[in-house]
mmCIF file of C-alpha atoms in Angstrom:
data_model
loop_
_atom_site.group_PDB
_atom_site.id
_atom_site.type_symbol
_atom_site.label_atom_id
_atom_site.label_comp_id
_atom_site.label_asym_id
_atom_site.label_seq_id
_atom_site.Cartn_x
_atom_site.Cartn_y
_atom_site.Cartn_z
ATOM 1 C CA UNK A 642 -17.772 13.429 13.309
ATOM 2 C CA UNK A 643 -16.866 11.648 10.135
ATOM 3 C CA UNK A 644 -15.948 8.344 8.912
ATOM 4 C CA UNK A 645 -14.641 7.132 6.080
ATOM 5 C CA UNK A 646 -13.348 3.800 4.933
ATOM 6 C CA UNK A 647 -11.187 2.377 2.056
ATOM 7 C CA UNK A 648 -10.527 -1.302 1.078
ATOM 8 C CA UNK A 649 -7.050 -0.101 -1.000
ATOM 9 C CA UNK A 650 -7.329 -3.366 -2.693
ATOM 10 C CA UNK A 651 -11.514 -3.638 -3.891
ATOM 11 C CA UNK A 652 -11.416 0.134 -4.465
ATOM 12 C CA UNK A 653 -14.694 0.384 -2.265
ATOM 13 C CA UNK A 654 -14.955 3.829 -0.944
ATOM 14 C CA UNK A 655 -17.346 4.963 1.718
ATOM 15 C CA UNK A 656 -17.987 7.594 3.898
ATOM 16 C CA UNK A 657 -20.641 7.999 7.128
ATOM 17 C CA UNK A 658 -20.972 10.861 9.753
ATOM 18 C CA UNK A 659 -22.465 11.063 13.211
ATOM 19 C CA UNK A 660 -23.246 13.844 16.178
ATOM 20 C CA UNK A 661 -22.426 11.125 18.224
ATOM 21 C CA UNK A 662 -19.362 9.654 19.090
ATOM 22 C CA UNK A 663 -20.571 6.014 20.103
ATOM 23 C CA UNK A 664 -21.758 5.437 16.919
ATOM 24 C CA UNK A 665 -19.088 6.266 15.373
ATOM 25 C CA UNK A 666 -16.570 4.386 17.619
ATOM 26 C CA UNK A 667 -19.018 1.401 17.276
ATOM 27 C CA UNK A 668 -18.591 1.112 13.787
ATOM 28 C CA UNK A 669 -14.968 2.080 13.780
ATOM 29 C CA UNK A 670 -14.853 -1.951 15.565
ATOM 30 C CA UNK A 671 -17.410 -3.339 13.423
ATOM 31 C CA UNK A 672 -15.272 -2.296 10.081
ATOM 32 C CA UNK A 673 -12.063 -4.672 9.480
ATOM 33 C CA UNK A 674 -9.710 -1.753 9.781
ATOM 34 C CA UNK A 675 -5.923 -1.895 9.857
ATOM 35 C CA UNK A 676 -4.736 1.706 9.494
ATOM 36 C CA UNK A 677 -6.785 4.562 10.617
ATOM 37 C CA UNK A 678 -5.182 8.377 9.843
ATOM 38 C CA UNK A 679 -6.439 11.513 12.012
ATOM 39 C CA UNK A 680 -5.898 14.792 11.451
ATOM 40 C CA UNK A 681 -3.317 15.698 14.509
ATOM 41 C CA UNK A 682 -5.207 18.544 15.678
ATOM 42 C CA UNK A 683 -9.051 16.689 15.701
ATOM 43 C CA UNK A 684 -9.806 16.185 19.221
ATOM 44 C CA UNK A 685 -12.795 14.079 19.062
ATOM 45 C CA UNK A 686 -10.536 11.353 16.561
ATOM 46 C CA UNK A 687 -8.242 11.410 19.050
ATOM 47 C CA UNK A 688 -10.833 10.515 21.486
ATOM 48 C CA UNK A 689 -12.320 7.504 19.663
ATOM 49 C CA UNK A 690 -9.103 6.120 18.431
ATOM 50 C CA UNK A 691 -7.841 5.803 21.440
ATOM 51 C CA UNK A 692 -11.070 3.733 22.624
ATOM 52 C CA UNK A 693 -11.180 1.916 19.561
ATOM 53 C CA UNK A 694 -7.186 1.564 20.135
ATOM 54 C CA UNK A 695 -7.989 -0.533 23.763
ATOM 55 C CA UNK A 696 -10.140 -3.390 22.245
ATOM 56 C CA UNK A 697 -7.947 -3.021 18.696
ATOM 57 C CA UNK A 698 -4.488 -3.036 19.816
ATOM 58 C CA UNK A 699 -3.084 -3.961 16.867
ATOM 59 C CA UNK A 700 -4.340 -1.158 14.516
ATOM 60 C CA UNK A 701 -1.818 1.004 12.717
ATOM 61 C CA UNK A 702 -2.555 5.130 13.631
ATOM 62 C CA UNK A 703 -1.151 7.877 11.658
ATOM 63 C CA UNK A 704 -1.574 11.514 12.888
ATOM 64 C CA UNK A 705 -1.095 14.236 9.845
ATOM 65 C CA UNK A 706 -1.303 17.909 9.749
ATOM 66 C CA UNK A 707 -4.195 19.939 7.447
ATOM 67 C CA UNK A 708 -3.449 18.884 4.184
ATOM 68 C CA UNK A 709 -3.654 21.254 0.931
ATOM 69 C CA UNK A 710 -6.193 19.659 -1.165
ATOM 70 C CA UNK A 711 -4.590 17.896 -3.829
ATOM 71 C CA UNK A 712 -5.451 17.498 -7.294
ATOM 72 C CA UNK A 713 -5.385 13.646 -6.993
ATOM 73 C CA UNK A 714 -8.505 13.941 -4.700
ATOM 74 C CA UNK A 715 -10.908 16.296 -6.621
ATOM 75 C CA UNK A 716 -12.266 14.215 -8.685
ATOM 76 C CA UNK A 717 -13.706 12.635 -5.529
ATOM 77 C CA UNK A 718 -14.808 15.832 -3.381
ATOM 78 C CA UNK A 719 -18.764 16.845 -4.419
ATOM 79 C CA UNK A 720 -20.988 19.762 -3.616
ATOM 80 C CA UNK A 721 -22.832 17.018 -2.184
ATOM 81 C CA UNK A 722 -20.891 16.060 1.010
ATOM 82 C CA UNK A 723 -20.248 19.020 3.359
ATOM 83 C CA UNK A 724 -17.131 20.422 4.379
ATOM 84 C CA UNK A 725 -15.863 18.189 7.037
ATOM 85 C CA UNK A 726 -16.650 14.959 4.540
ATOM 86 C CA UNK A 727 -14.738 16.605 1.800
ATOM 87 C CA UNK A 728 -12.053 17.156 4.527
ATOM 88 C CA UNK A 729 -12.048 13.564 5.034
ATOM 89 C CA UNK A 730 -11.577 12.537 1.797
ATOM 90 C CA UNK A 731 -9.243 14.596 0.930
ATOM 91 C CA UNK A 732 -6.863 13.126 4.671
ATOM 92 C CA UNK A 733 -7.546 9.829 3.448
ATOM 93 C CA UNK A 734 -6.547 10.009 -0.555
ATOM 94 C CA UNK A 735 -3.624 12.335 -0.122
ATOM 95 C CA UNK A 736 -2.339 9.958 2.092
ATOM 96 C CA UNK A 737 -2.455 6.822 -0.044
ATOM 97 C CA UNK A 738 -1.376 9.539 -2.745
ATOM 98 C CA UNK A 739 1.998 9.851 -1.177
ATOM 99 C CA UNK A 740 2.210 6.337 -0.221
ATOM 100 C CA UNK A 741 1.415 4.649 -3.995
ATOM 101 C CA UNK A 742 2.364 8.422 -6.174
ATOM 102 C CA UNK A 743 -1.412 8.424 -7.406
ATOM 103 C CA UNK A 744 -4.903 7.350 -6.216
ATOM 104 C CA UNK A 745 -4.992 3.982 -8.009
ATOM 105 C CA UNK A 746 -7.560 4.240 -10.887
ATOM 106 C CA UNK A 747 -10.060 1.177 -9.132
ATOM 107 C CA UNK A 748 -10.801 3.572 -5.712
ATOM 108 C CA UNK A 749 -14.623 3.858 -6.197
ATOM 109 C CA UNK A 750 -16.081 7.511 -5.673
ATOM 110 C CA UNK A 751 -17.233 8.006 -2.038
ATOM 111 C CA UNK A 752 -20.645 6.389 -1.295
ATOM 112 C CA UNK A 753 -22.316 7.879 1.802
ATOM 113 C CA UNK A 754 -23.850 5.720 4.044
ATOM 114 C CA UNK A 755 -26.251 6.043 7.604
ATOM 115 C CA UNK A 756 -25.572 5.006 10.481
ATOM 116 C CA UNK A 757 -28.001 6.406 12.269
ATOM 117 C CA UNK A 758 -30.528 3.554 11.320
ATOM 118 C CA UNK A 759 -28.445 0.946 12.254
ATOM 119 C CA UNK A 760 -28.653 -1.021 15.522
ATOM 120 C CA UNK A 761 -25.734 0.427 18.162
ATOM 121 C CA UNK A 762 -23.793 -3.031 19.205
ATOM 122 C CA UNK A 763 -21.153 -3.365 20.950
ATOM 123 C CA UNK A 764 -17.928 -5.736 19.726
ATOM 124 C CA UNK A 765 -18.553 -8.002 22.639
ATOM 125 C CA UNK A 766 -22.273 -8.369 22.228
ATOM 126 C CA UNK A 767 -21.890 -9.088 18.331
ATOM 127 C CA UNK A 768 -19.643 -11.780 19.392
ATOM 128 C CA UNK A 769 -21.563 -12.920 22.186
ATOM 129 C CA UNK A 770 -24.636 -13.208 19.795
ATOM 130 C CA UNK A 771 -22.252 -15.365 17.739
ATOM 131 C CA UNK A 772 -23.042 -13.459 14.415
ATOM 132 C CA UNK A 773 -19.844 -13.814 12.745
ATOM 133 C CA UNK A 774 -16.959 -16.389 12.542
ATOM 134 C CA UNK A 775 -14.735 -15.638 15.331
ATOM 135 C CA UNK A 776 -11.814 -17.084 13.301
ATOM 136 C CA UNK A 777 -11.136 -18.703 9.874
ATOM 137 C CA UNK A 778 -13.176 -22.477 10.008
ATOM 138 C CA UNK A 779 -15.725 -21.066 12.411
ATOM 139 C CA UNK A 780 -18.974 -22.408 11.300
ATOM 140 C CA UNK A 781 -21.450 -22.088 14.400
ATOM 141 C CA UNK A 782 -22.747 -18.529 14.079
ATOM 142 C CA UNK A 783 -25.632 -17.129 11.863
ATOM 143 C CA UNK A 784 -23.686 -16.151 9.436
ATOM 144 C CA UNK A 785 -22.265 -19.311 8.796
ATOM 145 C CA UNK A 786 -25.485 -21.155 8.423
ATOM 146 C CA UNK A 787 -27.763 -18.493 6.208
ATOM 147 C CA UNK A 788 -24.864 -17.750 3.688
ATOM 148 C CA UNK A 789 -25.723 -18.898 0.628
ATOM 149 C CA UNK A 790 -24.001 -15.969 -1.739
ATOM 150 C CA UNK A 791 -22.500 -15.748 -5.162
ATOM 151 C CA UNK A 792 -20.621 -13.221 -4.705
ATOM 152 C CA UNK A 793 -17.507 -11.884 -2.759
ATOM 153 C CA UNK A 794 -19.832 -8.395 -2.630
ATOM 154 C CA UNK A 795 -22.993 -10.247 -1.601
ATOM 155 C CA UNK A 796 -20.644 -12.146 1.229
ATOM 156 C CA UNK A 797 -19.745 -8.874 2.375
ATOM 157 C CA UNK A 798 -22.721 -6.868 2.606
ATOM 158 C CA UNK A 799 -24.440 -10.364 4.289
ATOM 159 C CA UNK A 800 -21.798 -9.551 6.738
ATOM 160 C CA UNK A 801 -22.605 -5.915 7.315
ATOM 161 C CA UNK A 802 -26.384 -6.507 7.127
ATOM 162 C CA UNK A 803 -25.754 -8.824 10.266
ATOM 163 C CA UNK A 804 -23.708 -7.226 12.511
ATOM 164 C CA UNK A 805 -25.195 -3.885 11.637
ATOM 165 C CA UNK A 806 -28.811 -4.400 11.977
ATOM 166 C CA UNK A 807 -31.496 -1.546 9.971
ATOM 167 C CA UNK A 808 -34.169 -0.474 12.440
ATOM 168 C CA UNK A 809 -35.886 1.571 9.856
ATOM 169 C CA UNK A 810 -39.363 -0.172 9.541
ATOM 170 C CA UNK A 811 -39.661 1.645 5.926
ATOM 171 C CA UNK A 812 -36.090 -0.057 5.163
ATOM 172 C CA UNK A 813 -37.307 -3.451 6.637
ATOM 173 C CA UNK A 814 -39.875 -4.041 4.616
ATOM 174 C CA UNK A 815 -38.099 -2.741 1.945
ATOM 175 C CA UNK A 816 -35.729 -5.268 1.589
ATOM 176 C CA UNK A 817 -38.702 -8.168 2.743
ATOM 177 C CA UNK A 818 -40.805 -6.890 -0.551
ATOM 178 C CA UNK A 819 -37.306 -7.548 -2.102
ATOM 179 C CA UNK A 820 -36.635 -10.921 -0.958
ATOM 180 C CA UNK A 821 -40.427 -12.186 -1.335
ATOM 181 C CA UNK A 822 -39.940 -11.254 -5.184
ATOM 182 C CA UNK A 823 -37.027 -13.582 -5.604
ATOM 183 C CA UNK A 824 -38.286 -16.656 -3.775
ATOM 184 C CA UNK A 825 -41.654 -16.280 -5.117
ATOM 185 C CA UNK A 826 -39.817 -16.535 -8.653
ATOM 186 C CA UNK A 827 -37.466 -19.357 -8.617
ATOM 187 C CA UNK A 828 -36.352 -18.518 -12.427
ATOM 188 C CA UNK A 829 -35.874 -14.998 -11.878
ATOM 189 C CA UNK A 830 -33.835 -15.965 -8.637
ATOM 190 C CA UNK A 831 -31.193 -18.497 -10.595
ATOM 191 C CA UNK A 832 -31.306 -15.925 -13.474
ATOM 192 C CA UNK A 833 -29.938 -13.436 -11.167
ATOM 193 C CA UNK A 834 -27.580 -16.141 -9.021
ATOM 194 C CA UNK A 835 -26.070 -17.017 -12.757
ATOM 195 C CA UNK A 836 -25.668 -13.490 -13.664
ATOM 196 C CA UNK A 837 -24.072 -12.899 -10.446
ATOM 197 C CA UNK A 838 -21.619 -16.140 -10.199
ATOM 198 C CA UNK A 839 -18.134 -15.691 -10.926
ATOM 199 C CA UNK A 840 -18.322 -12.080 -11.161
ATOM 200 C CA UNK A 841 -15.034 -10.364 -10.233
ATOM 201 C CA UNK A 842 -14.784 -8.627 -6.432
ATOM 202 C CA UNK A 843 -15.942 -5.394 -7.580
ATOM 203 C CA UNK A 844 -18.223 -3.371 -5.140
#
């Protein structure tokens, strides 16, 4: 199964696939979605919508019918992603196509992402766990208390670090190596903090 994502107004584009359907219907609740479109005919959508529909009530659905692909989206569909992620792209950009008359010029080329390294949690244990604000002013969760970013992007992908955990040891340590290099360089760290402040929201 295949999800994609698009934040209409950064342009940020992404795209993730599973073989199984909790995964995907966990992070179908950890995204901020509003709107999701189906194919009419895709069974297993059907199946996690309407889960993700009970703890989401509010979310906008739209069911379409196979869609032609359309010239707006090829610019976007690669060798690289397989058929059923090209499929997916193609659903979601024909559709703001027809809603705006073109794919605005800022929507980012798809970027694949795993979540098959990621740490399967569930919308009440997140908030349970108190990871995130639970509403606008909410300042006792971890979130609140380690963010110290420059950038709308960096606030973001603090966000999605936290409430989507990496269980890849290789990964892990990874991003430790990373981390150890910036606070064992103080200049190199406010170099990089001034380079980064004020930068537009761009992903």
């Amino acid at each position: 199964t295949v999800l994609c994502a698009l934040d209409v107004a950064t342009g940020n584009f992404q795209i993730t696939s599973s073989s199984f359907i909790d995964k995907i219907h966990e992070e179908a609740l950890r995204l901020p979605l509003k709107e999701i479109v189906l194919y009419a005919d895709d069974t297993y959508a059907h199946e996690i919508v309407a889960r993700v529909k009970q703890i989401k009530p509010s979310l906008f659905i739209t069911k379409r019918e196979k869609t032609v692909r359309r010239s707006d989206s090829r610019e976007f569909l690669s060798v690289s992603f397989s058929e059923l992620e090209n499929s997916a792209i193609n659903l979601i950009l024909s559709y703001i196509a027809e809603l705006k008359g073109c794919v605005p010029s800022h929507i980012s080329i798809p970027r694949r992402y795993s979540i098959e390294s990621q740490l399967l949690m569930d919308d009440a244990t997140r908030k349970n766990l108190d990871l995130l604000p639970k509403k606008k002013g909410d300042s006792y969760n971890l979130f609140s208390v380690i963010n110290d970013t420059k950038t709308p992007m960096g606030k973001r992908a603090l966000a999605h670090t936290i409430s989507a955990p990496e269980t890849c040891l290789q990964e892990i340590i990874r991003r430790h190596e990373l981390v150890e290099n910036l606070v064992l360089d103080p200049e190199l760290l406010r170099s990089v903090q001034d380079c980064l402040y004020g930068m537009y929201d761009i992903e």
